[in-house]
Coordinates of C-alpha atoms and ligand atoms in Angstrom, one line a residue:
X1 CA 213.6 208.0 10.8
X2 CA 214.3 206.2 7.6
X3 CA 212.2 206.6 4.5
X4 CA 209.3 204.1 4.3
X5 CA 209.9 203.0 0.7
X6 CA 207.6 200.2 0.1
X7 CA 206.5 199.7 3.6
X8 CA 203.0 200.1 5.0
X9 CA 201.9 200.1 8.6
X10 CA 198.2 199.2 9.4
X11 CA 196.6 198.8 12.7
X12 CA 193.3 197.7 14.3
X13 CA 192.3 198.9 17.8
X14 CA 193.5 196.7 20.6
X15 CA 190.5 195.1 22.1
X16 CA 189.5 195.2 25.8
X17 CA 189.7 191.8 27.4
X18 CA 186.7 192.4 29.6
X19 CA 184.7 190.0 27.4
X20 CA 185.4 187.6 24.6
X21 CA 185.6 188.6 20.9
X22 CA 182.4 189.4 19.0
X23 CA 181.7 190.2 15.4
X24 CA 182.2 194.0 16.0
X25 CA 185.9 193.2 16.8
X26 CA 186.1 190.7 14.0
X27 CA 184.8 193.3 11.5
X28 CA 187.7 195.7 12.0
X29 CA 190.3 193.0 12.2
X30 CA 189.1 191.4 9.0
X31 CA 189.1 194.7 7.2
X32 CA 192.7 195.3 8.1
X33 CA 193.5 191.7 7.1
X34 CA 191.9 192.3 3.7
X35 CA 194.0 195.4 3.2
X36 CA 197.1 193.7 4.3
X37 CA 196.6 190.8 1.8
X38 CA 195.7 193.2 -0.9
X39 CA 198.8 195.4 -0.5
X40 CA 201.1 192.3 -0.1
X41 CA 199.7 191.0 -3.4
X42 CA 200.8 194.4 -4.9
X43 CA 204.3 193.8 -3.6
X44 CA 204.2 196.1 -0.6
X45 CA 205.7 195.1 2.7
X46 CA 202.9 195.4 5.3
X47 CA 203.2 195.4 9.1
X48 CA 199.7 194.6 10.5
X49 CA 199.3 195.1 14.2
X50 CA 196.5 194.0 16.4
X51 CA 196.3 192.9 20.0
X52 CA 194.6 193.3 23.4
X53 CA 194.1 196.2 25.8
X54 CA 194.5 194.7 29.3
X55 CA 194.8 197.4 31.9
X56 CA 192.5 199.7 33.8
X57 CA 189.5 199.7 36.0
X58 CA 187.1 198.0 33.6
X59 CA 189.4 195.0 33.2
X60 CA 190.1 194.9 36.9
X61 CA 186.4 194.8 37.7
X62 CA 185.7 192.1 35.1
X63 CA 188.5 190.0 36.7
X64 CA 187.1 190.5 40.2
X65 CA 183.6 189.5 38.9
X66 CA 185.1 186.3 37.4
X67 CA 186.9 185.7 40.7
X68 CA 190.2 185.6 38.9
X69 CA 193.5 187.4 39.4
X70 CA 193.7 190.2 36.8
X71 CA 196.7 188.7 35.0
X72 CA 195.2 185.3 34.8
X73 CA 191.9 186.7 33.6
X74 CA 193.7 188.7 30.9
X75 CA 195.7 185.6 29.8
X76 CA 192.5 183.7 29.3
X77 CA 190.6 186.3 27.3
X78 CA 193.6 187.4 25.3
X79 CA 194.0 183.8 24.0
X80 CA 190.3 183.8 22.9
X81 CA 191.1 186.8 20.6
X82 CA 194.2 185.1 19.2
X83 CA 192.2 181.9 18.6
X84 CA 189.3 183.8 16.9
X85 CA 191.8 185.5 14.6
X86 CA 193.4 182.3 13.8
X87 CA 190.0 180.8 13.0
X88 CA 189.2 183.7 10.8
X89 CA 192.5 183.3 9.0
X90 CA 193.8 186.7 10.0
X91 CA 197.4 187.1 8.9
X92 CA 198.6 189.7 11.4
X93 CA 202.3 190.6 11.8
X94 CA 202.2 190.9 15.5
X95 CA 199.8 190.6 18.4
X96 CA 200.5 193.1 21.3
X97 CA 199.3 192.6 24.8
X98 CA 199.6 195.8 26.9
X99 CA 200.6 193.6 29.9
X100 CA 203.8 192.6 27.9
X101 CA 206.8 193.7 29.9
X102 CA 208.5 195.4 27.0
X103 CA 205.4 197.4 26.3
X104 CA 205.2 198.6 29.9
X105 CA 208.9 199.6 29.8
X106 CA 208.5 201.6 26.6
X107 CA 205.4 203.4 27.9
X108 CA 207.4 204.5 31.0
X109 CA 210.2 205.6 28.7
X110 CA 207.8 207.7 26.6
X111 CA 206.2 209.4 29.6
X112 CA 209.6 210.3 31.1
X113 CA 210.3 212.1 27.8
X114 CA 207.0 213.9 27.9
X115 CA 207.7 215.0 31.5
X116 CA 211.2 216.1 30.5
X117 CA 209.7 218.1 27.5
X118 CA 207.5 220.0 30.0
X119 CA 204.1 218.6 28.9
X120 CA 203.1 217.1 32.2
X121 CA 202.1 218.7 35.5
X122 CA 200.6 217.6 38.7
X123 CA 197.0 218.7 39.5
X124 CA 193.8 217.9 41.3
X125 CA 191.0 216.2 39.4
X126 CA 187.5 216.4 40.6
X127 CA 184.8 215.1 38.4
X128 CA 183.1 212.0 37.0
X129 CA 184.6 208.9 35.4
X130 CA 182.8 206.3 33.3
X131 CA 184.5 202.9 33.8
X132 CA 182.7 201.4 30.8
X133 CA 184.1 204.2 28.5
X134 CA 187.3 204.4 30.5
X135 CA 187.1 208.2 30.3
X136 CA 186.3 211.3 32.3
X137 CA 182.9 212.6 31.5
X138 CA 181.0 215.8 32.1
X139 CA 177.3 216.4 32.7
X140 CA 176.8 217.1 29.0
X141 CA 178.0 213.5 28.1
X142 CA 175.2 212.0 30.3
X143 CA 171.5 211.3 29.8
X144 CA 169.5 211.4 33.0
X145 CA 172.8 211.3 34.9
X146 CA 173.9 208.1 33.2
X147 CA 176.3 207.2 30.5
X148 CA 174.1 206.6 27.4
X149 CA 176.4 203.8 26.1
X150 CA 176.8 201.9 29.4
X151 CA 173.6 202.8 31.1
X152 CA 175.3 203.4 34.4
X153 CA 176.1 206.4 36.6
X154 CA 179.7 207.5 36.4
X155 CA 181.9 207.4 39.5
X156 CA 182.7 210.6 41.4
X157 CA 186.5 211.0 41.4
X158 CA 188.6 213.4 43.4
X159 CA 192.3 212.7 43.3
X160 CA 195.7 214.1 42.5
X161 CA 196.7 213.2 38.9
X162 CA 199.4 214.0 36.4
X163 CA 197.9 216.2 33.6
X164 CA 199.0 216.4 30.0
X165 CA 199.0 219.9 28.3
X166 CA 196.6 218.9 25.6
X167 CA 194.9 222.3 25.3
X168 CA 198.0 224.1 24.0
X169 CA 198.4 221.5 21.2
X170 CA 194.8 221.8 19.9
X171 CA 195.4 224.6 17.4
X172 CA 198.2 222.6 15.8
X173 CA 196.1 219.5 15.6
X174 CA 193.2 221.4 14.1
X175 CA 195.5 222.8 11.4
X176 CA 196.9 219.3 10.7
X177 CA 193.4 217.8 10.4
X178 CA 192.0 220.6 8.3
X179 CA 194.9 220.4 5.9
X180 CA 194.5 216.6 5.7
X181 CA 198.1 216.1 7.0
X182 CA 196.2 213.7 9.3
X183 CA 193.6 212.4 7.0
X184 CA 190.4 211.5 8.8
X185 CA 187.8 209.6 6.8
X186 CA 185.0 209.5 6.0
X187 CA 184.3 213.2 5.8
X188 CA 181.6 213.1 8.5
X189 CA 184.2 211.7 11.0
X190 CA 186.5 214.5 10.2
X191 CA 183.7 217.1 10.8
X192 CA 182.9 215.4 14.1
X193 CA 186.5 215.6 15.3
X194 CA 186.9 219.2 14.2
X195 CA 183.6 220.1 15.9
X196 CA 185.0 218.7 19.2
X197 CA 188.3 220.6 18.9
X198 CA 186.5 223.9 18.1
X199 CA 184.4 223.5 21.2
X200 CA 187.6 223.4 23.2
X201 CA 189.0 220.7 25.4
X202 CA 190.7 220.8 28.8
X203 CA 194.0 219.3 29.6
X204 CA 193.6 215.6 30.4
X205 CA 194.7 213.4 33.2
X206 CA 197.3 210.9 32.2
X207 CA 197.5 209.0 35.4
X208 CA 195.1 207.5 38.0
X209 CA 195.7 207.2 41.7
X210 CA 192.8 205.0 42.5
X211 CA 193.4 202.4 39.7
X212 CA 195.9 199.8 40.7
X213 CA 195.7 197.6 37.6
X214 CA 198.0 199.5 35.2
X215 CA 201.5 200.5 34.4
X216 CA 203.1 202.4 37.3
X217 CA 204.1 206.0 36.6
X218 CA 207.9 205.8 36.5
X219 CA 208.4 208.8 38.8
X220 CA 205.5 208.2 41.1
X221 CA 204.7 204.6 41.7
X222 CA 201.5 205.2 43.6
X223 CA 199.9 206.2 40.3
X224 CA 199.1 204.2 37.2
X225 CA 199.2 205.3 33.6
X226 CA 195.7 206.2 32.3
X227 CA 194.6 203.2 30.3
X228 CA 194.0 205.2 27.1
X229 CA 197.6 206.5 27.1
X230 CA 198.9 203.0 27.7
X231 CA 196.7 201.7 24.9
X232 CA 197.4 204.3 22.2
X233 CA 201.1 203.9 22.8
X234 CA 200.9 200.3 21.6
X235 CA 201.2 201.5 18.0
X236 CA 204.6 203.0 18.9
X237 CA 206.0 200.6 21.5
X238 CA 205.7 197.5 19.2
X239 CA 207.8 198.9 16.4
X240 CA 210.3 200.2 18.9
X241 CA 210.6 196.9 20.7
X242 CA 210.8 194.8 17.5
X243 CA 213.3 197.2 15.9
X244 CA 210.9 197.8 13.1
X245 CA 210.8 201.6 13.2
X246 CA 211.2 201.7 9.4
X247 CA 207.4 201.1 9.3
X248 CA 206.7 204.2 11.4
X249 CA 204.4 206.2 11.2
X250 CA 201.1 204.4 10.8
X251 CA 199.6 204.7 7.3
X252 CA 196.2 203.8 8.7
X253 CA 194.6 203.4 12.1
X254 CA 191.2 201.7 11.6
X255 CA 188.8 202.7 14.4
X256 CA 185.1 202.6 15.4
X257 CA 183.4 205.8 16.1
X258 CA 183.4 205.4 19.9
X259 CA 187.2 205.7 19.9
X260 CA 187.6 208.2 17.0
X261 CA 188.4 211.2 19.2
X262 CA 191.1 209.4 21.2
X263 CA 192.9 208.5 18.0
X264 CA 192.4 211.9 16.2
X265 CA 193.1 214.2 19.2
X266 CA 194.9 212.6 22.1
X267 CA 197.1 210.4 20.0
X268 CA 198.6 213.0 17.7
X269 CA 198.9 215.3 20.8
X270 CA 201.0 212.7 22.6
X271 CA 203.2 212.3 19.6
X272 CA 203.7 216.0 19.1
X273 CA 204.7 216.4 22.7
X274 CA 207.2 213.6 22.3
X275 CA 208.7 214.4 19.0
X276 CA 208.3 218.2 19.0
X277 CA 205.6 220.2 17.5
X278 CA 207.1 220.4 14.1
X279 CA 207.5 216.7 13.7
X280 CA 204.5 216.1 11.6
X281 CA 206.2 213.2 9.8
X282 CA 205.8 211.2 13.0
X283 CA 202.0 211.4 13.0
X284 CA 199.5 208.9 11.6
X285 CA 198.7 209.5 8.0
X286 CA 195.2 208.3 8.1
X287 CA 192.5 207.5 10.6
X288 CA 189.5 205.7 9.1
X289 CA 186.3 205.4 11.1
X290 CA 184.2 202.4 10.1
X291 CA 180.5 201.9 10.8
X292 CA 179.0 200.4 13.9
X293 CA 176.5 197.6 13.6
X294 CA 173.5 196.4 15.4
X295 CA 172.3 192.8 15.3
X296 CA 168.7 192.2 14.2
X297 CA 168.1 195.9 14.9
X298 CA 169.5 196.0 18.4
X299 CA 172.8 197.0 20.0
X300 CA 174.9 193.9 20.7
X301 CA 174.7 193.3 24.5
X302 CA 175.1 190.5 26.9
X303 CA 171.9 191.4 28.6
X304 CA 169.9 191.1 25.4
X305 CA 171.9 188.0 24.6
X306 CA 172.5 188.9 21.0
X307 CA 176.3 189.1 21.1
X308 CA 177.5 187.2 18.0
X309 CA 180.7 185.1 18.4
X310 CA 182.6 185.0 15.1
X311 CA 183.5 181.4 15.9
X312 CA 179.8 180.4 15.7
X313 CA 179.5 181.9 12.2
X314 CA 182.7 180.2 11.1
X315 CA 181.4 176.9 12.4
X316 CA 178.1 177.3 10.4
X317 CA 179.3 178.9 7.2
X318 CA 183.1 178.2 7.0
X319 CA 185.9 180.8 7.2
X320 CA 185.7 182.4 3.8
X321 CA 182.0 182.6 3.8
X322 CA 182.0 184.3 7.2
X323 CA 184.6 186.8 5.9
X324 CA 182.3 187.5 2.9
X325 CA 179.2 187.8 5.0
X326 CA 180.7 190.2 7.5
X327 CA 182.1 192.5 4.9
X328 CA 179.0 192.7 2.7
X329 CA 176.4 193.7 5.2
X330 CA 176.7 197.5 4.5
X331 CA 179.2 200.0 3.2
X332 CA 182.2 200.2 5.4
X333 CA 182.0 203.8 6.6
X334 CA 178.3 203.5 7.5
X335 CA 176.4 202.1 10.4
X336 CA 174.2 199.2 9.6
X337 CA 172.4 196.2 10.8
X338 CA 173.3 192.5 10.6
X339 CA 170.3 190.4 10.2
X340 CA 171.2 186.9 11.2
X341 CA 168.2 185.3 9.5
X342 CA 169.3 186.8 6.2
X343 CA 172.8 185.4 6.3
X344 CA 171.7 182.0 5.1
X345 CA 169.9 183.5 2.2
X346 CA 173.0 185.6 1.3
X347 CA 175.2 182.6 1.6
X348 CA 173.0 180.6 -0.7
X349 CA 172.5 183.3 -3.3
X350 CA 176.0 184.8 -3.5
X351 CA 178.3 182.0 -2.6
X352 CA 176.5 178.6 -3.3
X353 CA 174.5 179.7 -6.4
X354 CA 176.8 182.5 -7.3
X355 CA 180.6 182.0 -7.0
X356 CA 180.5 178.2 -6.2
X357 CA 178.1 177.3 -9.0
X358 CA 180.0 179.4 -11.6
X359 CA 183.3 177.8 -10.7
X360 CA 181.9 174.3 -11.0
X361 CA 180.1 175.1 -14.2
X362 CA 183.3 176.4 -15.8
X363 CA 185.4 173.5 -14.5
X364 CA 182.8 171.0 -15.8
X365 CA 182.8 172.7 -19.3
X366 CA 186.6 172.8 -19.4
X367 CA 186.8 169.1 -18.5
X368 CA 184.6 168.2 -21.4
X369 CA 187.4 169.6 -23.6
X370 CA 189.9 167.5 -21.7
X371 CA 192.0 168.2 -18.6
X372 CA 194.5 170.1 -20.8
X373 CA 193.0 173.3 -22.2
X374 CA 194.8 175.9 -24.4
X375 CA 194.2 179.5 -23.3
X376 CA 193.9 182.2 -26.0
X377 CA 193.6 185.9 -25.4
X378 CA 190.3 187.3 -24.1
X379 CA 188.0 188.7 -26.7
X380 CA 187.9 192.5 -27.1
X381 CA 184.6 193.1 -25.3
X382 CA 185.4 190.8 -22.5
X383 CA 188.8 192.5 -22.0
X384 CA 187.2 195.9 -21.9
X385 CA 184.6 194.8 -19.3
X386 CA 187.3 193.1 -17.2
X387 CA 189.6 196.2 -17.3
X388 CA 186.8 198.4 -16.2
X389 CA 185.7 196.1 -13.3
X390 CA 189.3 195.8 -12.1
X391 CA 189.8 199.5 -12.2
X392 CA 186.7 200.0 -10.0
X393 CA 187.7 197.2 -7.7
X394 CA 191.1 198.8 -7.2
X395 CA 189.6 202.3 -6.5
X396 CA 187.2 200.8 -4.1
X397 CA 189.8 198.8 -2.2
X398 CA 192.1 201.8 -2.0
X399 CA 189.1 203.7 -0.5
X400 CA 188.3 200.9 2.0
X401 CA 185.0 200.3 0.2
X402 CA 185.1 196.6 0.8
X403 CA 181.5 195.8 0.0
X404 CA 181.7 197.7 -3.3
X405 CA 185.0 196.0 -4.2
X406 CA 183.2 192.7 -3.7
X407 CA 180.2 193.9 -5.8
X408 CA 182.7 194.4 -8.6
X409 CA 183.8 190.8 -8.3
X410 CA 180.2 189.7 -8.4
X411 CA 179.6 191.8 -11.5
X412 CA 182.2 189.6 -13.2
X413 CA 180.5 186.5 -11.8
X414 CA 177.2 187.5 -13.3
X415 CA 178.8 188.5 -16.5
X416 CA 180.2 185.0 -16.8
X417 CA 176.9 183.4 -15.9
X418 CA 175.1 185.3 -18.7
X419 CA 177.9 184.6 -21.1
X420 CA 177.5 180.9 -20.6
X421 CA 173.7 181.0 -20.9
X422 CA 174.0 183.0 -24.1
X423 CA 176.8 181.0 -25.7
X424 CA 175.6 177.5 -24.6
X425 CA 179.0 176.0 -25.2
X426 CA 177.8 172.5 -24.6
X427 CA 175.6 172.7 -27.7
X428 CA 178.4 173.8 -30.0
X429 CA 181.2 171.9 -31.7
X430 CA 183.5 175.0 -31.7
X431 CA 183.5 176.2 -28.2
X432 CA 187.2 176.4 -27.3
X433 CA 187.4 180.2 -27.3
X434 CA 184.3 180.4 -25.1
X435 CA 185.8 178.0 -22.6
X436 CA 189.2 179.8 -22.8
X437 CA 187.4 183.2 -22.1
X438 CA 185.6 181.7 -19.1
X439 CA 188.8 180.2 -17.7
X440 CA 190.6 183.5 -18.0
X441 CA 187.7 185.3 -16.2
X442 CA 187.5 182.7 -13.5
X443 CA 191.3 183.1 -12.9
X444 CA 190.7 186.9 -12.6
X445 CA 187.8 186.3 -10.2
X446 CA 190.0 184.1 -8.0
X447 CA 192.8 186.7 -8.2
X448 CA 190.5 189.5 -7.0
X449 CA 189.2 187.3 -4.2
X450 CA 192.7 186.6 -2.8
X451 CA 192.5 189.3 -0.1
X452 CA 188.9 188.5 0.8
X453 CA 188.5 184.7 0.5
X454 CA 192.1 183.5 0.5
X455 CA 191.3 179.8 0.8
X456 CA 188.6 179.8 -1.8
X457 CA 191.0 181.5 -4.2
X458 CA 193.6 178.8 -3.6
X459 CA 191.0 176.1 -4.3
X460 CA 190.0 177.7 -7.5
X461 CA 193.6 178.1 -8.6
X462 CA 194.2 174.4 -7.7
X463 CA 191.3 173.3 -9.9
X464 CA 192.7 175.4 -12.7
X465 CA 196.2 174.0 -12.2
X466 CA 197.6 177.4 -11.5
X467 CA 200.6 177.5 -9.2
X468 CA 201.5 181.2 -9.5
X469 CA 198.7 183.5 -10.5
X470 CA 201.1 186.3 -11.4
X471 CA 202.8 184.2 -14.1
X472 CA 201.5 184.1 -17.7
X473 CA 200.0 180.8 -18.8
X474 CA 199.0 179.3 -22.1
X475 CA 197.8 175.9 -21.0
X476 CA 195.8 175.0 -18.0
X477 CA 195.5 171.5 -16.6
X478 CA 192.0 171.3 -15.1
X479 CA 191.2 169.2 -12.1
X480 CA 187.8 168.6 -10.6
X481 CA 187.4 169.6 -7.0
X482 CA 184.7 169.6 -4.3
X483 CA 182.0 172.1 -4.3
X484 CA 183.3 175.4 -2.9
X485 CA 180.2 176.4 -1.0
X486 CA 177.7 173.6 -0.5
X487 CA 174.1 174.9 -0.3
X488 CA 172.6 175.3 3.1
X489 CA 169.2 173.6 3.4
Ligands
MSP524 N1 190.5 199.1 23.9 C1 189.9 200.1 23.3 C2 190.7 200.5 22.0 C3 192.1 200.9 22.2 S1 192.9 201.2 20.7 C4 194.3 202.0 21.1 C5 188.5 199.7 22.9 N2 188.3 198.4 22.8 S2 186.9 197.7 22.5 O1 187.1 196.3 22.5 O2 185.8 198.2 23.3 O3 186.5 198.1 21.0 C6 187.4 197.9 20.0 C7 186.8 198.3 18.6 O4 185.7 197.5 18.4 C8 186.3 199.7 18.6 O5 186.8 200.3 17.4 C9 184.8 199.6 18.5 O6 184.3 200.6 17.7 C10 184.7 198.3 17.8 N3 183.4 197.7 18.0 C11 182.8 197.3 19.1 N4 181.5 196.9 18.9 C12 181.2 197.2 17.6 C13 180.1 197.0 16.8 N5 179.0 196.6 17.2 N6 180.2 197.3 15.4 C14 181.4 197.7 14.9 N7 182.5 197.8 15.6 C15 182.4 197.7 17.0 O7 187.6 200.5 22.6

């Protein structure tokens, strides 16, 4: 495999199409979009993969319930994800659907190699299966006999399956995780995974006899590939199919905590079995587990009726404001709550009165001096403050601390507000350097917002007459524009 040079490979989970996209899905996709835009600004070549997970019993049952053929059902829901991402201004490189023919072919190819390498054997599975989780469960996973996440009793399954020799790979995986060769973050996620490995795990079934909606096992067509194997392989099949293997392996898989173990244990195990147990250069470099959120204190659920559609937020607040509101609810690696009633307040305080008001104040001040404004260097104190904020912003983004990186930008915004209030440039004859300082800082703010609020940044640059932010400028031609974030009443 070629050296990766400047290339970065980032992924979101692929989303089940049993229901339409909600803000939980939007959260992860948005986070990877921000990282993608950030690294692209830094001149890195990023491959950003997202998509939909379309096989298995859960999807089959959802299609039956909707009275649709499974493929038609998947086609309909998958489009909803694509549309939501378009509305949220997500700039992915590729959208995979696990029902794509070329994905199915590559999955079959991968499993043939695993069989050839001696990692698969036929066996009898007798146990319980939770369709909601799409996984085999044991008594200790259940509360009062039910899956605590899906509140239903698992199915009793007894069938002949093909098994994967996961157990023999566990010591290797443990060593790789302990040595951060596969970096799992935050630390509590790493501890959780290591705890599970240390407890011991059995070999897993990689095929199902009783599930018809799936990829057929190439050597035994009466069985379908276990949906999690099919799904995890998407990260591999896409690059193979597009001839983009120079991006391999993944630099970051972003996941929620419910799917952490699949990514940290099963996925590296499959790759070790395929590439050989010494091929650690083929494994994901980092798996980051983001927080899970509730809405107004409750788990999002169709029954409660509190599932938030990202499109509704976009309609109410606009795209960039929705991006801002979603990423500022709580620190990225923590769980938290989204309070819908507080979103208006946050919009008004941070965006309308904060960023929007500052931009229009600075533009108005600059226009008093004329549309053409000469820009000098930033004063010493201002420069020091700016350098410090930018350093923290970079550290935070490199650590996926999105809300903190945004706080850094807002520190700059409040610095400017205070600076204007103190200097009162409208009362002074000689205020050119004040205006010049403010214009420089506004440019920096817009630059730092490029990954987060791309359209807002463009509008600010337009009002400042800046075509290329990365080029030096000594004169700006200011243009009045519309308010960036009109106040909500
Ligand atoms: N299809 C699997 C993933 C396969 S990846 C090879 C799946 N899909 S999912 O649609 O159920 O969930 C996708 C992601 O959305 C998971 O990472 C999950 O944690 C995340 N979220 C779902 N609800 C969420 C919240 N309420 N909050 C934050 N993230 C949430 O699992």
